[in-house]
Amino acid sequence: MTKIKCHCGATLILVKYLMHLEGSLTFRDYYGTCPVCGKENETRDLNEDDITDQEYLF
């Protein structure tokens, strides 16, 4: 879950996400629609839990 501000000024709490793997890092791509203006919003977040849960191969 992450919180962002829409361009209209409303604060959104985004809970839906897709996992994105880039190199050895795992990102969460959060997405959702603003209930005030209807604009689609998305943001990328690096979650600390995903880093500590990853298995590293040597």
PDB file of N, CA, C and O in Angstrom:
ATOM      1  N   MET A   1       0.847  -1.171   0.000  1.00  0.00           N
ATOM      2  CA  MET A   1       0.000   0.000   0.000  1.00  0.00           C
ATOM      3  C   MET A   1       0.895   1.237   0.000  1.00  0.00           C
ATOM      4  O   MET A   1       1.918   1.277   0.675  1.00  0.00           O
ATOM      5  N   THR A   2       0.519   2.236  -0.797  1.00  0.00           N
ATOM      6  CA  THR A   2       1.257   3.496  -0.841  1.00  0.00           C
ATOM      7  C   THR A   2       0.283   4.644  -0.989  1.00  0.00           C
ATOM      8  O   THR A   2      -0.851   4.459  -1.433  1.00  0.00           O
ATOM      9  N   LYS A   3       0.714   5.823  -0.596  1.00  0.00           N
ATOM     10  CA  LYS A   3      -0.135   7.008  -0.650  1.00  0.00           C
ATOM     11  C   LYS A   3       0.517   8.037  -1.574  1.00  0.00           C
ATOM     12  O   LYS A   3       1.709   8.308  -1.456  1.00  0.00           O
ATOM     13  N   ILE A   4      -0.274   8.582  -2.520  1.00  0.00           N
ATOM     14  CA  ILE A   4       0.228   9.597  -3.452  1.00  0.00           C
ATOM     15  C   ILE A   4      -0.786  10.728  -3.549  1.00  0.00           C
ATOM     16  O   ILE A   4      -1.918  10.613  -3.107  1.00  0.00           O
ATOM     17  N   LYS A   5      -0.345  11.835  -4.162  1.00  0.00           N
ATOM     18  CA  LYS A   5      -1.231  12.956  -4.437  1.00  0.00           C
ATOM     19  C   LYS A   5      -1.499  13.015  -5.929  1.00  0.00           C
ATOM     20  O   LYS A   5      -0.586  12.954  -6.741  1.00  0.00           O
ATOM     21  N   CYS A   6      -2.767  13.144  -6.278  1.00  0.00           N
ATOM     22  CA  CYS A   6      -3.176  13.274  -7.678  1.00  0.00           C
ATOM     23  C   CYS A   6      -2.904  14.714  -8.127  1.00  0.00           C
ATOM     24  O   CYS A   6      -2.753  15.615  -7.296  1.00  0.00           O
ATOM     25  N   HIS A   7      -2.897  14.943  -9.448  1.00  0.00           N
ATOM     26  CA  HIS A   7      -2.674  16.298  -9.958  1.00  0.00           C
ATOM     27  C   HIS A   7      -3.802  17.253  -9.561  1.00  0.00           C
ATOM     28  O   HIS A   7      -3.615  18.457  -9.532  1.00  0.00           O
ATOM     29  N   CYS A   8      -4.987  16.721  -9.209  1.00  0.00           N
ATOM     30  CA  CYS A   8      -6.113  17.562  -8.807  1.00  0.00           C
ATOM     31  C   CYS A   8      -6.037  17.948  -7.328  1.00  0.00           C
ATOM     32  O   CYS A   8      -6.845  18.739  -6.850  1.00  0.00           O
ATOM     33  N   GLY A   9      -5.070  17.367  -6.593  1.00  0.00           N
ATOM     34  CA  GLY A   9      -4.899  17.709  -5.186  1.00  0.00           C
ATOM     35  C   GLY A   9      -5.430  16.664  -4.225  1.00  0.00           C
ATOM     36  O   GLY A   9      -5.181  16.745  -3.029  1.00  0.00           O
ATOM     37  N   ALA A  10      -6.158  15.683  -4.716  1.00  0.00           N
ATOM     38  CA  ALA A  10      -6.713  14.632  -3.852  1.00  0.00           C
ATOM     39  C   ALA A  10      -5.615  13.648  -3.449  1.00  0.00           C
ATOM     40  O   ALA A  10      -4.693  13.382  -4.216  1.00  0.00           O
ATOM     41  N   THR A  11      -5.697  13.119  -2.248  1.00  0.00           N
ATOM     42  CA  THR A  11      -4.753  12.107  -1.773  1.00  0.00           C
ATOM     43  C   THR A  11      -5.346  10.736  -2.022  1.00  0.00           C
ATOM     44  O   THR A  11      -6.487  10.471  -1.674  1.00  0.00           O
ATOM     45  N   LEU A  12      -4.556   9.867  -2.654  1.00  0.00           N
ATOM     46  CA  LEU A  12      -5.010   8.513  -2.984  1.00  0.00           C
ATOM     47  C   LEU A  12      -4.212   7.491  -2.204  1.00  0.00           C
ATOM     48  O   LEU A  12      -3.012   7.651  -2.009  1.00  0.00           O
ATOM     49  N   ILE A  13      -4.870   6.440  -1.776  1.00  0.00           N
ATOM     50  CA  ILE A  13      -4.194   5.295  -1.197  1.00  0.00           C
ATOM     51  C   ILE A  13      -4.317   4.173  -2.221  1.00  0.00           C
ATOM     52  O   ILE A  13      -5.421   3.729  -2.532  1.00  0.00           O
ATOM     53  N   LEU A  14      -3.187   3.765  -2.777  1.00  0.00           N
ATOM     54  CA  LEU A  14      -3.171   2.732  -3.816  1.00  0.00           C
ATOM     55  C   LEU A  14      -2.784   1.398  -3.190  1.00  0.00           C
ATOM     56  O   LEU A  14      -1.782   1.297  -2.498  1.00  0.00           O
ATOM     57  N   VAL A  15      -3.603   0.379  -3.419  1.00  0.00           N
ATOM     58  CA  VAL A  15      -3.328  -0.944  -2.859  1.00  0.00           C
ATOM     59  C   VAL A  15      -3.084  -1.990  -3.944  1.00  0.00           C
ATOM     60  O   VAL A  15      -2.479  -3.015  -3.678  1.00  0.00           O
ATOM     61  N   LYS A  16      -3.538  -1.738  -5.164  1.00  0.00           N
ATOM     62  CA  LYS A  16      -3.324  -2.688  -6.258  1.00  0.00           C
ATOM     63  C   LYS A  16      -1.954  -2.446  -6.866  1.00  0.00           C
ATOM     64  O   LYS A  16      -1.558  -1.308  -7.108  1.00  0.00           O
ATOM     65  N   TYR A  17      -1.213  -3.522  -7.110  1.00  0.00           N
ATOM     66  CA  TYR A  17       0.110  -3.371  -7.711  1.00  0.00           C
ATOM     67  C   TYR A  17       0.480  -4.591  -8.525  1.00  0.00           C
ATOM     68  O   TYR A  17      -0.071  -5.667  -8.364  1.00  0.00           O
ATOM     69  N   LEU A  18       1.436  -4.379  -9.421  1.00  0.00           N
ATOM     70  CA  LEU A  18       2.062  -5.440 -10.197  1.00  0.00           C
ATOM     71  C   LEU A  18       3.525  -5.466  -9.811  1.00  0.00           C
ATOM     72  O   LEU A  18       4.141  -4.420  -9.588  1.00  0.00           O
ATOM     73  N   MET A  19       4.094  -6.650  -9.726  1.00  0.00           N
ATOM     74  CA  MET A  19       5.517  -6.771  -9.408  1.00  0.00           C
ATOM     75  C   MET A  19       6.331  -6.545 -10.682  1.00  0.00           C
ATOM     76  O   MET A  19       5.951  -6.983 -11.761  1.00  0.00           O
ATOM     77  N   HIS A  20       7.445  -5.848 -10.544  1.00  0.00           N
ATOM     78  CA  HIS A  20       8.314  -5.535 -11.675  1.00  0.00           C
ATOM     79  C   HIS A  20       9.746  -5.868 -11.275  1.00  0.00           C
ATOM     80  O   HIS A  20      10.252  -5.351 -10.284  1.00  0.00           O
ATOM     81  N   LEU A  21      10.379  -6.725 -12.036  1.00  0.00           N
ATOM     82  CA  LEU A  21      11.753  -7.131 -11.756  1.00  0.00           C
ATOM     83  C   LEU A  21      12.688  -6.380 -12.695  1.00  0.00           C
ATOM     84  O   LEU A  21      12.526  -6.410 -13.911  1.00  0.00           O
ATOM     85  N   GLU A  22      13.657  -5.682 -12.113  1.00  0.00           N
ATOM     86  CA  GLU A  22      14.628  -4.929 -12.906  1.00  0.00           C
ATOM     87  C   GLU A  22      16.012  -5.231 -12.349  1.00  0.00           C
ATOM     88  O   GLU A  22      16.363  -4.772 -11.263  1.00  0.00           O
ATOM     89  N   GLY A  23      16.767  -6.038 -13.062  1.00  0.00           N
ATOM     90  CA  GLY A  23      18.065  -6.472 -12.554  1.00  0.00           C
ATOM     91  C   GLY A  23      17.854  -7.381 -11.356  1.00  0.00           C
ATOM     92  O   GLY A  23      17.163  -8.383 -11.436  1.00  0.00           O
ATOM     93  N   SER A  24      18.439  -7.000 -10.220  1.00  0.00           N
ATOM     94  CA  SER A  24      18.264  -7.796  -9.002  1.00  0.00           C
ATOM     95  C   SER A  24      17.283  -7.145  -8.038  1.00  0.00           C
ATOM     96  O   SER A  24      17.112  -7.612  -6.919  1.00  0.00           O
ATOM     97  N   LEU A  25      16.611  -6.068  -8.466  1.00  0.00           N
ATOM     98  CA  LEU A  25      15.660  -5.373  -7.594  1.00  0.00           C
ATOM     99  C   LEU A  25      14.220  -5.677  -8.006  1.00  0.00           C
ATOM    100  O   LEU A  25      13.922  -5.816  -9.193  1.00  0.00           O
ATOM    101  N   THR A  26      13.353  -5.767  -7.031  1.00  0.00           N
ATOM    102  CA  THR A  26      11.931  -5.988  -7.276  1.00  0.00           C
ATOM    103  C   THR A  26      11.168  -4.730  -6.881  1.00  0.00           C
ATOM    104  O   THR A  26      11.266  -4.271  -5.747  1.00  0.00           O
ATOM    105  N   PHE A  27      10.419  -4.174  -7.828  1.00  0.00           N
ATOM    106  CA  PHE A  27       9.625  -2.980  -7.589  1.00  0.00           C
ATOM    107  C   PHE A  27       8.152  -3.342  -7.582  1.00  0.00           C
ATOM    108  O   PHE A  27       7.748  -4.349  -8.163  1.00  0.00           O
ATOM    109  N   ARG A  28       7.347  -2.498  -6.946  1.00  0.00           N
ATOM    110  CA  ARG A  28       5.895  -2.625  -7.004  1.00  0.00           C
ATOM    111  C   ARG A  28       5.362  -1.444  -7.806  1.00  0.00           C
ATOM    112  O   ARG A  28       5.606  -0.297  -7.471  1.00  0.00           O
ATOM    113  N   ASP A  29       4.656  -1.740  -8.901  1.00  0.00           N
ATOM    114  CA  ASP A  29       4.020  -0.708  -9.721  1.00  0.00           C
ATOM    115  C   ASP A  29       2.569  -0.582  -9.259  1.00  0.00           C
ATOM    116  O   ASP A  29       1.719  -1.399  -9.624  1.00  0.00           O
ATOM    117  N   TYR A  30       2.302   0.427  -8.424  1.00  0.00           N
ATOM    118  CA  TYR A  30       0.953   0.661  -7.913  1.00  0.00           C
ATOM    119  C   TYR A  30       0.142   1.424  -8.945  1.00  0.00           C
ATOM    120  O   TYR A  30       0.671   2.276  -9.656  1.00  0.00           O
ATOM    121  N   TYR A  31      -1.162   1.135  -9.022  1.00  0.00           N
ATOM    122  CA  TYR A  31      -2.029   1.825  -9.968  1.00  0.00           C
ATOM    123  C   TYR A  31      -3.424   1.969  -9.379  1.00  0.00           C
ATOM    124  O   TYR A  31      -3.828   1.222  -8.493  1.00  0.00           O
ATOM    125  N   GLY A  32      -4.152   2.977  -9.857  1.00  0.00           N
ATOM    126  CA  GLY A  32      -5.520   3.198  -9.398  1.00  0.00           C
ATOM    127  C   GLY A  32      -6.098   4.442 -10.049  1.00  0.00           C
ATOM    128  O   GLY A  32      -5.406   5.214 -10.706  1.00  0.00           O
ATOM    129  N   THR A  33      -7.400   4.644  -9.860  1.00  0.00           N
ATOM    130  CA  THR A  33      -8.123   5.771 -10.437  1.00  0.00           C
ATOM    131  C   THR A  33      -8.516   6.738  -9.333  1.00  0.00           C
ATOM    132  O   THR A  33      -9.006   6.324  -8.284  1.00  0.00           O
ATOM    133  N   CYS A  34      -8.324   8.018  -9.573  1.00  0.00           N
ATOM    134  CA  CYS A  34      -8.692   9.051  -8.609  1.00  0.00           C
ATOM    135  C   CYS A  34     -10.219   9.127  -8.523  1.00  0.00           C
ATOM    136  O   CYS A  34     -10.888   9.275  -9.543  1.00  0.00           O
ATOM    137  N   PRO A  35     -10.794   9.050  -7.319  1.00  0.00           N
ATOM    138  CA  PRO A  35     -12.246   9.118  -7.199  1.00  0.00           C
ATOM    139  C   PRO A  35     -12.790  10.529  -7.435  1.00  0.00           C
ATOM    140  O   PRO A  35     -13.977  10.699  -7.711  1.00  0.00           O
ATOM    141  N   VAL A  36     -11.934  11.553  -7.369  1.00  0.00           N
ATOM    142  CA  VAL A  36     -12.378  12.936  -7.538  1.00  0.00           C
ATOM    143  C   VAL A  36     -12.428  13.323  -9.011  1.00  0.00           C
ATOM    144  O   VAL A  36     -13.459  13.786  -9.504  1.00  0.00           O
ATOM    145  N   CYS A  37     -11.311  13.113  -9.745  1.00  0.00           N
ATOM    146  CA  CYS A  37     -11.258  13.562 -11.137  1.00  0.00           C
ATOM    147  C   CYS A  37     -11.312  12.418 -12.154  1.00  0.00           C
ATOM    148  O   CYS A  37     -11.469  12.649 -13.344  1.00  0.00           O
ATOM    149  N   GLY A  38     -11.124  11.171 -11.708  1.00  0.00           N
ATOM    150  CA  GLY A  38     -11.201  10.026 -12.612  1.00  0.00           C
ATOM    151  C   GLY A  38      -9.928   9.718 -13.362  1.00  0.00           C
ATOM    152  O   GLY A  38      -9.908   8.849 -14.226  1.00  0.00           O
ATOM    153  N   LYS A  39      -8.815  10.421 -13.062  1.00  0.00           N
ATOM    154  CA  LYS A  39      -7.562  10.198 -13.763  1.00  0.00           C
ATOM    155  C   LYS A  39      -6.893   8.920 -13.267  1.00  0.00           C
ATOM    156  O   LYS A  39      -6.900   8.620 -12.089  1.00  0.00           O
ATOM    157  N   GLU A  40      -6.306   8.157 -14.221  1.00  0.00           N
ATOM    158  CA  GLU A  40      -5.529   6.972 -13.868  1.00  0.00           C
ATOM    159  C   GLU A  40      -4.194   7.422 -13.285  1.00  0.00           C
ATOM    160  O   GLU A  40      -3.523   8.275 -13.861  1.00  0.00           O
ATOM    161  N   ASN A  41      -3.811   6.866 -12.151  1.00  0.00           N
ATOM    162  CA  ASN A  41      -2.543   7.198 -11.509  1.00  0.00           C
ATOM    163  C   ASN A  41      -1.726   5.938 -11.332  1.00  0.00           C
ATOM    164  O   ASN A  41      -2.273   4.861 -11.092  1.00  0.00           O
ATOM    165  N   GLU A  42      -0.399   6.093 -11.439  1.00  0.00           N
ATOM    166  CA  GLU A  42       0.486   4.962 -11.187  1.00  0.00           C
ATOM    167  C   GLU A  42       1.801   5.489 -10.618  1.00  0.00           C
ATOM    168  O   GLU A  42       2.202   6.624 -10.877  1.00  0.00           O
ATOM    169  N   THR A  43       2.430   4.672  -9.817  1.00  0.00           N
ATOM    170  CA  THR A  43       3.717   5.027  -9.227  1.00  0.00           C
ATOM    171  C   THR A  43       4.504   3.747  -8.977  1.00  0.00           C
ATOM    172  O   THR A  43       3.925   2.680  -8.824  1.00  0.00           O
ATOM    173  N   ARG A  44       5.820   3.857  -8.953  1.00  0.00           N
ATOM    174  CA  ARG A  44       6.697   2.713  -8.706  1.00  0.00           C
ATOM    175  C   ARG A  44       7.326   2.877  -7.333  1.00  0.00           C
ATOM    176  O   ARG A  44       7.764   3.955  -6.961  1.00  0.00           O
ATOM    177  N   ASP A  45       7.353   1.786  -6.568  1.00  0.00           N
ATOM    178  CA  ASP A  45       7.858   1.836  -5.201  1.00  0.00           C
ATOM    179  C   ASP A  45       8.790   0.657  -4.974  1.00  0.00           C
ATOM    180  O   ASP A  45       8.550  -0.446  -5.460  1.00  0.00           O
ATOM    181  N   LEU A  46       9.864   0.897  -4.233  1.00  0.00           N
ATOM    182  CA  LEU A  46      10.778  -0.157  -3.822  1.00  0.00           C
ATOM    183  C   LEU A  46      10.424  -0.510  -2.388  1.00  0.00           C
ATOM    184  O   LEU A  46      10.617   0.290  -1.486  1.00  0.00           O
ATOM    185  N   ASN A  47       9.867  -1.697  -2.186  1.00  0.00           N
ATOM    186  CA  ASN A  47       9.395  -2.102  -0.865  1.00  0.00           C
ATOM    187  C   ASN A  47      10.511  -2.812  -0.109  1.00  0.00           C
ATOM    188  O   ASN A  47      11.144  -3.729  -0.628  1.00  0.00           O
ATOM    189  N   GLU A  48      10.738  -2.384   1.136  1.00  0.00           N
ATOM    190  CA  GLU A  48      11.805  -2.958   1.955  1.00  0.00           C
ATOM    191  C   GLU A  48      11.599  -4.450   2.209  1.00  0.00           C
ATOM    192  O   GLU A  48      12.553  -5.219   2.252  1.00  0.00           O
ATOM    193  N   ASP A  49      10.363  -4.883   2.386  1.00  0.00           N
ATOM    194  CA  ASP A  49      10.072  -6.297   2.635  1.00  0.00           C
ATOM    195  C   ASP A  49      10.482  -7.156   1.441  1.00  0.00           C
ATOM    196  O   ASP A  49      10.941  -8.278   1.606  1.00  0.00           O
ATOM    197  N   ASP A  50      10.304  -6.628   0.234  1.00  0.00           N
ATOM    198  CA  ASP A  50      10.694  -7.377  -0.964  1.00  0.00           C
ATOM    199  C   ASP A  50      12.208  -7.569  -1.025  1.00  0.00           C
ATOM    200  O   ASP A  50      12.692  -8.581  -1.496  1.00  0.00           O
ATOM    201  N   ILE A  51      12.963  -6.595  -0.546  1.00  0.00           N
ATOM    202  CA  ILE A  51      14.423  -6.688  -0.561  1.00  0.00           C
ATOM    203  C   ILE A  51      14.892  -7.747   0.428  1.00  0.00           C
ATOM    204  O   ILE A  51      15.742  -8.578   0.119  1.00  0.00           O
ATOM    205  N   THR A  52      14.350  -7.735   1.644  1.00  0.00           N
ATOM    206  CA  THR A  52      14.801  -8.671   2.672  1.00  0.00           C
ATOM    207  C   THR A  52      14.325 -10.096   2.400  1.00  0.00           C
ATOM    208  O   THR A  52      14.957 -11.040   2.856  1.00  0.00           O
ATOM    209  N   ASP A  53      13.229 -10.267   1.644  1.00  0.00           N
ATOM    210  CA  ASP A  53      12.708 -11.601   1.353  1.00  0.00           C
ATOM    211  C   ASP A  53      13.370 -12.249   0.145  1.00  0.00           C
ATOM    212  O   ASP A  53      13.182 -13.433  -0.099  1.00  0.00           O
ATOM    213  N   GLN A  54      14.145 -11.475  -0.638  1.00  0.00           N
ATOM    214  CA  GLN A  54      14.764 -12.025  -1.842  1.00  0.00           C
ATOM    215  C   GLN A  54      15.905 -12.963  -1.479  1.00  0.00           C
ATOM    216  O   GLN A  54      16.669 -12.720  -0.556  1.00  0.00           O
ATOM    217  N   GLU A  55      15.999 -14.046  -2.249  1.00  0.00           N
ATOM    218  CA  GLU A  55      17.135 -14.942  -2.110  1.00  0.00           C
ATOM    219  C   GLU A  55      18.199 -14.506  -3.111  1.00  0.00           C
ATOM    220  O   GLU A  55      17.914 -14.223  -4.258  1.00  0.00           O
ATOM    221  N   TYR A  56      19.418 -14.417  -2.649  1.00  0.00           N
ATOM    222  CA  TYR A  56      20.515 -14.007  -3.508  1.00  0.00           C
ATOM    223  C   TYR A  56      21.309 -15.211  -3.965  1.00  0.00           C
ATOM    224  O   TYR A  56      21.625 -16.088  -3.175  1.00  0.00           O
ATOM    225  N   LEU A  57      21.594 -15.249  -5.236  1.00  0.00           N
ATOM    226  CA  LEU A  57      22.363 -16.348  -5.809  1.00  0.00           C
ATOM    227  C   LEU A  57      23.798 -15.891  -6.005  1.00  0.00           C
ATOM    228  O   LEU A  57      24.069 -14.825  -6.527  1.00  0.00           O
ATOM    229  N   PHE A  58      24.732 -16.694  -5.563  1.00  0.00           N
ATOM    230  CA  PHE A  58      26.159 -16.356  -5.709  1.00  0.00           C
ATOM    231  C   PHE A  58      26.837 -17.354  -6.618  1.00  0.00           C
ATOM    232  O   PHE A  58      26.544 -18.472  -6.679  1.00  0.00           O
TER     233      PHE A  58
END
